[in-house]
Amino acid sequence: MISDRATQTWRDLFFTSRDGLRLYGRHYPSVAPHRHPVLCLAGLSRNCRDFHEFAMFMTDPANPQARDVYAVDCRGRGRSQHDPDWRNYTLQVEIADVLDFITVTGIHEASVVGTSRGGLIAMLMAALRPTSLGAVVLNDIGPAIEAEGLMRIVAYVGRVPLPATWDEAAALVQRLNERQFPSVPKHHWADIARQLFNDDHGRPTHGYDQALSKSLSVATSELPTLWPQFEALSTRPTMVVRGALSDILSEATVQEMRLRHPNLDTLTVPEQGHAPLLRDRPTQIAIAEFLSRAEGPAALPRVRGFANV
């Protein structure tokens, strides 16, 4: 089922997973559907709303590198149905959700922008289904995850109190994140809060299934690395975006990624931690230009003049 709302800049996409859950995604159409689309995959407890500002930039008619953007809520996140069995909140099952979304939408050779867990899904897709993706942008994630940052995430997933109002939500989100994002303007925290929390008749509610914390505890009992899966990306254009303050992706890991993928593009986002918000124009431009380079010389118009639009 697809619904269009006059006030929206995207189309709501609802589809059924192979095991019967009702899942949700978005399509931001552009004036240049001939270019390879972008498929955005969110972090562990996050959803497609994280990519709204990025999608608006990528589909703006004034952007000479405009292209369609898709984003999907994996099960238990955003507007997707919760799984009655929390044991299904695994990378393997979520890859199947993403592949179902690709099948339903009919997108081909999509470039993937994967934030955190979304980037892990992209690496696994490269190893398991290499024809399902084109260029890849890994947003603050690599084959090795820093234990300190992972423990920080484990400590809050499923444990964040539910605010009573949106003002309280903005204050809570700022308090929990301002150390990792010291330069985010205060008025942006209200928008970011609406990315994290769902809206239930005008009040904030949890943006993900709280049972996700159970699967996370199981998954982090051992912390494997994914170097073979990352090396599966060596045949395709790949970019890694790292927050300068990240406690998940270390500079040492990025250096090793460069050695194993000689054509790797890298970008460090100043004054941002895990994971860069993709809301600032320099980061958006850098990703847009990387995606155009990945398509070859015919798709290389620069967007520097668009930087302040």
mmCIF file of C-alpha atoms in Angstrom:
data_model
loop_
_atom_site.group_PDB
_atom_site.id
_atom_site.type_symbol
_atom_site.label_atom_id
_atom_site.label_comp_id
_atom_site.label_asym_id
_atom_site.label_seq_id
_atom_site.Cartn_x
_atom_site.Cartn_y
_atom_site.Cartn_z
ATOM 1 C CA MET A 1 0.000 0.000 0.000
ATOM 2 C CA ILE A 2 1.348 3.438 -0.930
ATOM 3 C CA SER A 3 -0.122 6.676 0.381
ATOM 4 C CA ASP A 4 0.570 10.191 -0.858
ATOM 5 C CA ARG A 5 -0.032 13.252 1.319
ATOM 6 C CA ALA A 6 0.013 16.736 -0.129
ATOM 7 C CA THR A 7 2.060 18.076 2.786
ATOM 8 C CA GLN A 8 4.732 15.399 2.490
ATOM 9 C CA THR A 9 7.866 15.401 0.368
ATOM 10 C CA TRP A 10 7.970 11.607 0.404
ATOM 11 C CA ARG A 11 5.712 8.651 -0.331
ATOM 12 C CA ASP A 12 4.853 6.240 2.464
ATOM 13 C CA LEU A 13 5.607 2.648 1.473
ATOM 14 C CA PHE A 14 4.147 -0.286 3.381
ATOM 15 C CA PHE A 15 5.110 -3.859 2.549
ATOM 16 C CA THR A 16 4.982 -7.336 4.053
ATOM 17 C CA SER A 17 8.141 -9.134 5.067
ATOM 18 C CA ARG A 18 8.661 -12.750 4.082
ATOM 19 C CA ASP A 19 7.551 -13.838 7.574
ATOM 20 C CA GLY A 20 4.417 -11.691 7.561
ATOM 21 C CA LEU A 21 5.280 -8.453 9.408
ATOM 22 C CA ARG A 22 3.984 -5.116 8.123
ATOM 23 C CA LEU A 23 7.037 -2.956 7.507
ATOM 24 C CA TYR A 24 7.483 0.650 6.482
ATOM 25 C CA GLY A 25 9.704 2.687 4.212
ATOM 26 C CA ARG A 26 9.866 6.002 2.395
ATOM 27 C CA HIS A 27 10.507 7.147 -1.153
ATOM 28 C CA TYR A 28 11.708 10.688 -1.805
ATOM 29 C CA PRO A 29 11.292 11.192 -5.575
ATOM 30 C CA SER A 30 13.644 13.469 -7.515
ATOM 31 C CA VAL A 31 13.741 15.155 -10.912
ATOM 32 C CA ALA A 32 16.504 12.742 -11.977
ATOM 33 C CA PRO A 33 15.181 9.190 -11.581
ATOM 34 C CA HIS A 34 17.690 8.008 -14.222
ATOM 35 C CA ARG A 35 20.532 8.229 -11.695
ATOM 36 C CA HIS A 36 21.138 5.336 -9.339
ATOM 37 C CA PRO A 37 18.873 5.762 -6.300
ATOM 38 C CA VAL A 38 20.124 5.921 -2.728
ATOM 39 C CA LEU A 39 18.918 3.414 -0.141
ATOM 40 C CA CYS A 40 19.347 4.614 3.464
ATOM 41 C CA LEU A 41 19.676 2.132 6.316
ATOM 42 C CA ALA A 42 19.468 3.416 9.890
ATOM 43 C CA GLY A 43 21.281 2.516 13.087
ATOM 44 C CA LEU A 44 20.354 -0.033 15.725
ATOM 45 C CA SER A 45 17.409 1.732 17.379
ATOM 46 C CA ARG A 46 16.846 4.345 14.685
ATOM 47 C CA ASN A 47 14.592 4.713 11.676
ATOM 48 C CA CYS A 48 14.214 6.364 8.274
ATOM 49 C CA ARG A 49 13.418 9.758 9.813
ATOM 50 C CA ASP A 50 17.160 10.089 10.501
ATOM 51 C CA PHE A 51 17.692 10.630 6.787
ATOM 52 C CA HIS A 52 15.044 13.268 6.132
ATOM 53 C CA GLU A 53 17.391 16.262 5.874
ATOM 54 C CA PHE A 54 19.848 14.267 3.753
ATOM 55 C CA ALA A 55 17.018 13.089 1.476
ATOM 56 C CA MET A 56 15.710 16.631 1.067
ATOM 57 C CA PHE A 57 19.161 17.746 -0.076
ATOM 58 C CA MET A 58 19.625 14.798 -2.426
ATOM 59 C CA THR A 59 16.247 15.303 -4.121
ATOM 60 C CA ASP A 60 16.249 19.121 -4.303
ATOM 61 C CA PRO A 61 15.688 20.210 -7.940
ATOM 62 C CA ALA A 62 18.419 22.828 -7.455
ATOM 63 C CA ASN A 63 20.940 20.095 -6.725
ATOM 64 C CA PRO A 64 22.662 19.104 -10.003
ATOM 65 C CA GLN A 65 23.328 15.665 -8.520
ATOM 66 C CA ALA A 66 19.738 15.016 -7.450
ATOM 67 C CA ARG A 67 18.567 11.411 -7.310
ATOM 68 C CA ASP A 68 15.765 9.383 -5.724
ATOM 69 C CA VAL A 69 16.184 8.419 -2.085
ATOM 70 C CA TYR A 70 14.612 5.443 -0.329
ATOM 71 C CA ALA A 71 14.760 4.599 3.372
ATOM 72 C CA VAL A 72 13.418 1.629 5.298
ATOM 73 C CA ASP A 73 12.470 0.936 8.910
ATOM 74 C CA CYS A 74 13.632 -2.554 9.824
ATOM 75 C CA ARG A 75 11.266 -4.561 11.994
ATOM 76 C CA GLY A 76 10.612 -3.093 15.406
ATOM 77 C CA ARG A 77 11.766 0.404 14.446
ATOM 78 C CA GLY A 78 9.908 3.564 13.468
ATOM 79 C CA ARG A 79 6.605 2.680 11.849
ATOM 80 C CA SER A 80 7.421 -0.970 11.186
ATOM 81 C CA GLN A 81 5.610 -3.669 13.133
ATOM 82 C CA HIS A 82 7.300 -5.106 16.201
ATOM 83 C CA ASP A 83 8.384 -8.731 15.985
ATOM 84 C CA PRO A 84 6.628 -10.900 18.602
ATOM 85 C CA ASP A 85 9.907 -12.814 18.994
ATOM 86 C CA TRP A 86 12.769 -10.519 20.020
ATOM 87 C CA ARG A 87 15.240 -13.189 18.877
ATOM 88 C CA ASN A 88 14.502 -12.107 15.315
ATOM 89 C CA TYR A 89 16.191 -8.743 15.860
ATOM 90 C CA THR A 90 19.365 -9.948 14.170
ATOM 91 C CA LEU A 91 21.443 -8.736 11.258
ATOM 92 C CA GLN A 92 20.542 -11.824 9.234
ATOM 93 C CA VAL A 93 16.791 -11.216 9.573
ATOM 94 C CA GLU A 94 17.158 -7.473 8.984
ATOM 95 C CA ILE A 95 19.103 -8.120 5.768
ATOM 96 C CA ALA A 96 16.086 -10.121 4.615
ATOM 97 C CA ASP A 97 13.847 -7.133 5.450
ATOM 98 C CA VAL A 98 16.055 -4.865 3.336
ATOM 99 C CA LEU A 99 16.096 -7.315 0.431
ATOM 100 C CA ASP A 100 12.289 -7.592 0.630
ATOM 101 C CA PHE A 101 12.101 -3.784 0.441
ATOM 102 C CA ILE A 102 14.376 -3.765 -2.616
ATOM 103 C CA THR A 103 12.171 -6.382 -4.280
ATOM 104 C CA VAL A 104 8.927 -4.561 -3.509
ATOM 105 C CA THR A 105 10.200 -1.178 -4.720
ATOM 106 C CA GLY A 106 11.964 -2.624 -7.752
ATOM 107 C CA ILE A 107 15.062 -0.481 -7.248
ATOM 108 C CA HIS A 108 18.243 -1.636 -8.962
ATOM 109 C CA GLU A 109 21.917 -0.906 -8.291
ATOM 110 C CA ALA A 110 21.035 1.339 -5.387
ATOM 111 C CA SER A 111 23.861 3.089 -3.592
ATOM 112 C CA VAL A 112 23.574 2.343 0.110
ATOM 113 C CA VAL A 113 24.123 4.874 2.880
ATOM 114 C CA GLY A 114 24.303 2.833 6.064
ATOM 115 C CA THR A 115 24.539 4.414 9.494
ATOM 116 C CA SER A 116 26.075 2.212 12.186
ATOM 117 C CA ARG A 117 24.064 -1.054 12.098
ATOM 118 C CA GLY A 118 22.836 -0.051 8.636
ATOM 119 C CA GLY A 119 26.472 -0.077 7.524
ATOM 120 C CA LEU A 120 26.949 -3.559 8.974
ATOM 121 C CA ILE A 121 23.961 -4.674 6.901
ATOM 122 C CA ALA A 122 25.594 -3.141 3.807
ATOM 123 C CA MET A 123 28.849 -5.030 4.431
ATOM 124 C CA LEU A 124 26.984 -8.314 4.887
ATOM 125 C CA MET A 125 24.935 -7.644 1.744
ATOM 126 C CA ALA A 126 28.188 -7.181 -0.201
ATOM 127 C CA ALA A 127 29.312 -10.619 0.935
ATOM 128 C CA LEU A 128 25.983 -12.453 0.639
ATOM 129 C CA ARG A 129 24.194 -10.661 -2.232
ATOM 130 C CA PRO A 130 26.761 -8.482 -4.056
ATOM 131 C CA THR A 131 24.455 -7.704 -6.978
ATOM 132 C CA SER A 132 21.948 -6.047 -4.620
ATOM 133 C CA LEU A 133 23.934 -2.847 -4.086
ATOM 134 C CA GLY A 134 26.098 -0.327 -5.905
ATOM 135 C CA ALA A 135 28.318 2.214 -4.159
ATOM 136 C CA VAL A 136 28.374 2.163 -0.361
ATOM 137 C CA VAL A 137 28.716 4.887 2.271
ATOM 138 C CA LEU A 138 29.502 3.595 5.765
ATOM 139 C CA ASN A 139 28.443 6.221 8.289
ATOM 140 C CA ASP A 140 30.628 5.836 11.381
ATOM 141 C CA ILE A 141 30.942 2.081 11.216
ATOM 142 C CA GLY A 142 33.642 -0.336 10.216
ATOM 143 C CA PRO A 143 34.599 -3.993 10.562
ATOM 144 C CA ALA A 144 35.829 -3.434 14.141
ATOM 145 C CA ILE A 145 33.638 -1.782 16.784
ATOM 146 C CA GLU A 146 35.147 -0.129 19.830
ATOM 147 C CA ALA A 147 33.999 -1.888 22.998
ATOM 148 C CA GLU A 148 33.677 1.354 24.986
ATOM 149 C CA GLY A 149 31.216 2.859 22.519
ATOM 150 C CA LEU A 150 29.256 -0.356 22.223
ATOM 151 C CA MET A 151 28.861 -0.564 25.982
ATOM 152 C CA ARG A 152 27.576 3.016 25.998
ATOM 153 C CA ILE A 153 24.889 2.014 23.493
ATOM 154 C CA VAL A 154 24.005 -1.146 25.431
ATOM 155 C CA ALA A 155 23.540 1.009 28.533
ATOM 156 C CA TYR A 156 20.781 3.151 27.018
ATOM 157 C CA VAL A 157 18.916 1.006 24.459
ATOM 158 C CA GLY A 158 15.582 0.080 26.017
ATOM 159 C CA ARG A 159 16.321 2.131 29.117
ATOM 160 C CA VAL A 160 15.635 5.720 28.049
ATOM 161 C CA PRO A 161 12.627 7.114 29.984
ATOM 162 C CA LEU A 162 9.600 8.094 27.955
ATOM 163 C CA PRO A 163 9.114 11.882 28.053
ATOM 164 C CA ALA A 164 5.611 13.221 28.607
ATOM 165 C CA THR A 165 5.852 16.089 26.108
ATOM 166 C CA TRP A 166 7.866 17.025 23.040
ATOM 167 C CA ASP A 167 9.624 19.772 24.980
ATOM 168 C CA GLU A 168 10.740 17.179 27.504
ATOM 169 C CA ALA A 169 11.812 14.917 24.648
ATOM 170 C CA ALA A 170 14.019 17.634 23.146
ATOM 171 C CA ALA A 171 15.623 18.344 26.526
ATOM 172 C CA LEU A 172 16.214 14.643 27.157
ATOM 173 C CA VAL A 173 17.779 14.033 23.746
ATOM 174 C CA GLN A 174 20.041 17.050 24.151
ATOM 175 C CA ARG A 175 21.175 15.908 27.591
ATOM 176 C CA LEU A 176 21.974 12.392 26.377
ATOM 177 C CA ASN A 177 23.792 13.464 23.216
ATOM 178 C CA GLU A 178 25.359 16.902 23.615
ATOM 179 C CA ARG A 179 28.693 15.447 24.735
ATOM 180 C CA GLN A 180 28.999 13.611 21.412
ATOM 181 C CA PHE A 181 27.549 16.546 19.470
ATOM 182 C CA PRO A 182 28.708 19.731 21.196
ATOM 183 C CA SER A 183 28.095 22.058 18.241
ATOM 184 C CA VAL A 184 24.496 21.073 17.417
ATOM 185 C CA PRO A 185 22.356 24.240 17.678
ATOM 186 C CA LYS A 186 19.877 24.071 20.537
ATOM 187 C CA HIS A 187 16.860 24.482 18.252
ATOM 188 C CA HIS A 188 17.866 21.358 16.294
ATOM 189 C CA TRP A 189 17.328 19.068 19.274
ATOM 190 C CA ALA A 190 13.557 19.304 18.909
ATOM 191 C CA ASP A 191 13.828 18.001 15.333
ATOM 192 C CA ILE A 192 16.219 15.261 16.397
ATOM 193 C CA ALA A 193 13.825 14.223 19.173
ATOM 194 C CA ARG A 194 11.101 13.728 16.570
ATOM 195 C CA GLN A 195 13.480 11.457 14.667
ATOM 196 C CA LEU A 196 14.042 9.280 17.721
ATOM 197 C CA PHE A 197 10.524 9.107 19.125
ATOM 198 C CA ASN A 198 7.292 8.166 17.367
ATOM 199 C CA ASP A 199 4.288 10.474 17.594
ATOM 200 C CA ASP A 200 1.227 9.044 19.321
ATOM 201 C CA HIS A 201 -1.598 11.566 18.897
ATOM 202 C CA GLY A 202 0.678 14.491 19.634
ATOM 203 C CA ARG A 203 2.759 12.873 22.383
ATOM 204 C CA PRO A 204 6.151 11.162 22.104
ATOM 205 C CA THR A 205 6.266 7.384 22.352
ATOM 206 C CA HIS A 206 9.050 4.873 21.939
ATOM 207 C CA GLY A 207 10.542 4.838 18.448
ATOM 208 C CA TYR A 208 11.595 1.196 18.662
ATOM 209 C CA ASP A 209 10.583 -2.051 20.327
ATOM 210 C CA GLN A 210 12.014 -1.997 23.848
ATOM 211 C CA ALA A 211 12.691 -5.737 23.522
ATOM 212 C CA LEU A 212 15.524 -4.776 21.181
ATOM 213 C CA SER A 213 17.701 -4.492 24.285
ATOM 214 C CA LYS A 214 17.400 -8.270 24.848
ATOM 215 C CA SER A 215 18.805 -9.107 21.427
ATOM 216 C CA LEU A 216 21.546 -6.519 21.843
ATOM 217 C CA SER A 217 22.699 -8.093 25.100
ATOM 218 C CA VAL A 218 22.955 -11.477 23.393
ATOM 219 C CA ALA A 219 24.728 -10.076 20.329
ATOM 220 C CA THR A 220 27.370 -8.255 22.356
ATOM 221 C CA SER A 221 28.381 -11.224 24.488
ATOM 222 C CA GLU A 222 31.046 -11.777 21.827
ATOM 223 C CA LEU A 223 32.255 -9.011 19.549
ATOM 224 C CA PRO A 224 33.446 -10.451 16.223
ATOM 225 C CA THR A 225 35.102 -8.376 13.535
ATOM 226 C CA LEU A 226 33.812 -8.227 9.962
ATOM 227 C CA TRP A 227 36.989 -7.775 7.944
ATOM 228 C CA PRO A 228 36.102 -10.442 5.324
ATOM 229 C CA GLN A 229 32.695 -8.815 4.836
ATOM 230 C CA PHE A 230 34.294 -5.386 4.519
ATOM 231 C CA GLU A 231 36.760 -6.736 1.963
ATOM 232 C CA ALA A 232 33.767 -7.835 -0.127
ATOM 233 C CA LEU A 233 33.299 -4.089 -0.741
ATOM 234 C CA SER A 234 36.706 -3.832 -2.426
ATOM 235 C CA THR A 235 35.102 -4.341 -5.843
ATOM 236 C CA ARG A 236 32.778 -1.359 -5.473
ATOM 237 C CA PRO A 237 33.144 2.343 -4.666
ATOM 238 C CA THR A 238 33.109 2.786 -0.904
ATOM 239 C CA MET A 239 33.231 5.790 1.393
ATOM 240 C CA VAL A 240 33.565 5.869 5.168
ATOM 241 C CA VAL A 241 32.293 8.864 7.137
ATOM 242 C CA ARG A 242 33.678 9.117 10.667
ATOM 243 C CA GLY A 243 32.642 11.455 13.439
ATOM 244 C CA ALA A 244 35.755 13.069 14.895
ATOM 245 C CA LEU A 245 34.403 12.336 18.403
ATOM 246 C CA SER A 246 33.226 8.807 17.623
ATOM 247 C CA ASP A 247 33.681 6.113 20.269
ATOM 248 C CA ILE A 248 32.494 3.387 17.867
ATOM 249 C CA LEU A 249 34.799 3.792 14.855
ATOM 250 C CA SER A 250 38.436 4.523 15.680
ATOM 251 C CA GLU A 251 40.933 6.291 13.450
ATOM 252 C CA ALA A 252 43.098 3.152 13.650
ATOM 253 C CA THR A 253 40.263 1.087 12.168
ATOM 254 C CA VAL A 254 39.818 3.640 9.370
ATOM 255 C CA GLN A 255 43.553 3.398 8.592
ATOM 256 C CA GLU A 256 43.288 -0.387 8.360
ATOM 257 C CA MET A 257 40.225 -0.016 6.134
ATOM 258 C CA ARG A 258 42.304 2.147 3.789
ATOM 259 C CA LEU A 259 44.919 -0.599 3.532
ATOM 260 C CA ARG A 260 42.331 -3.250 2.710
ATOM 261 C CA HIS A 261 40.360 -1.038 0.297
ATOM 262 C CA PRO A 262 42.939 1.099 -1.561
ATOM 263 C CA ASN A 263 40.270 3.194 -3.290
ATOM 264 C CA LEU A 264 38.375 3.986 -0.111
ATOM 265 C CA ASP A 265 37.093 7.552 0.204
ATOM 266 C CA THR A 266 37.190 8.938 3.744
ATOM 267 C CA LEU A 267 35.591 11.916 5.467
ATOM 268 C CA THR A 268 35.900 13.076 9.064
ATOM 269 C CA VAL A 269 33.047 15.222 10.382
ATOM 270 C CA PRO A 270 34.301 17.669 13.030
ATOM 271 C CA GLU A 271 32.592 18.041 16.419
ATOM 272 C CA GLN A 272 30.303 15.074 15.851
ATOM 273 C CA GLY A 273 30.391 11.644 17.468
ATOM 274 C CA HIS A 274 28.482 8.478 16.755
ATOM 275 C CA ALA A 275 27.010 8.748 14.286
ATOM 276 C CA PRO A 276 27.281 11.921 12.161
ATOM 277 C CA LEU A 277 23.776 13.307 11.689
ATOM 278 C CA LEU A 278 24.069 13.921 7.911
ATOM 279 C CA ARG A 279 22.340 17.254 8.444
ATOM 280 C CA ASP A 280 25.272 19.585 7.710
ATOM 281 C CA ARG A 281 25.766 20.772 4.152
ATOM 282 C CA PRO A 282 29.506 19.932 3.793
ATOM 283 C CA THR A 283 28.854 16.279 4.652
ATOM 284 C CA GLN A 284 25.836 16.130 2.350
ATOM 285 C CA ILE A 285 27.864 17.608 -0.507
ATOM 286 C CA ALA A 286 30.776 15.222 0.072
ATOM 287 C CA ILE A 287 28.455 12.204 -0.107
ATOM 288 C CA ALA A 288 26.659 13.551 -3.199
ATOM 289 C CA GLU A 289 29.950 14.098 -5.010
ATOM 290 C CA PHE A 290 31.191 10.639 -4.033
ATOM 291 C CA LEU A 291 28.017 9.047 -5.407
ATOM 292 C CA SER A 292 28.434 10.945 -8.684
ATOM 293 C CA ARG A 293 32.072 9.871 -8.996
ATOM 294 C CA ALA A 294 30.930 6.299 -8.454
ATOM 295 C CA GLU A 295 28.732 6.564 -11.547
ATOM 296 C CA GLY A 296 31.558 7.846 -13.741
ATOM 297 C CA PRO A 297 32.557 11.066 -15.514
ATOM 298 C CA ALA A 298 29.108 11.665 -17.031
ATOM 299 C CA ALA A 299 27.625 12.176 -13.550
ATOM 300 C CA LEU A 300 30.155 14.611 -12.129
ATOM 301 C CA PRO A 301 28.562 18.089 -11.925
ATOM 302 C CA ARG A 302 29.805 19.817 -8.795
ATOM 303 C CA VAL A 303 27.475 21.164 -6.152
ATOM 304 C CA ARG A 304 29.709 23.760 -4.524
ATOM 305 C CA GLY A 305 27.463 26.558 -5.695
ATOM 306 C CA PHE A 306 24.574 24.775 -4.011
ATOM 307 C CA ALA A 307 26.254 24.777 -0.623
ATOM 308 C CA ASN A 308 24.224 27.643 0.834
ATOM 309 C CA VAL A 309 20.879 26.921 -0.778
#
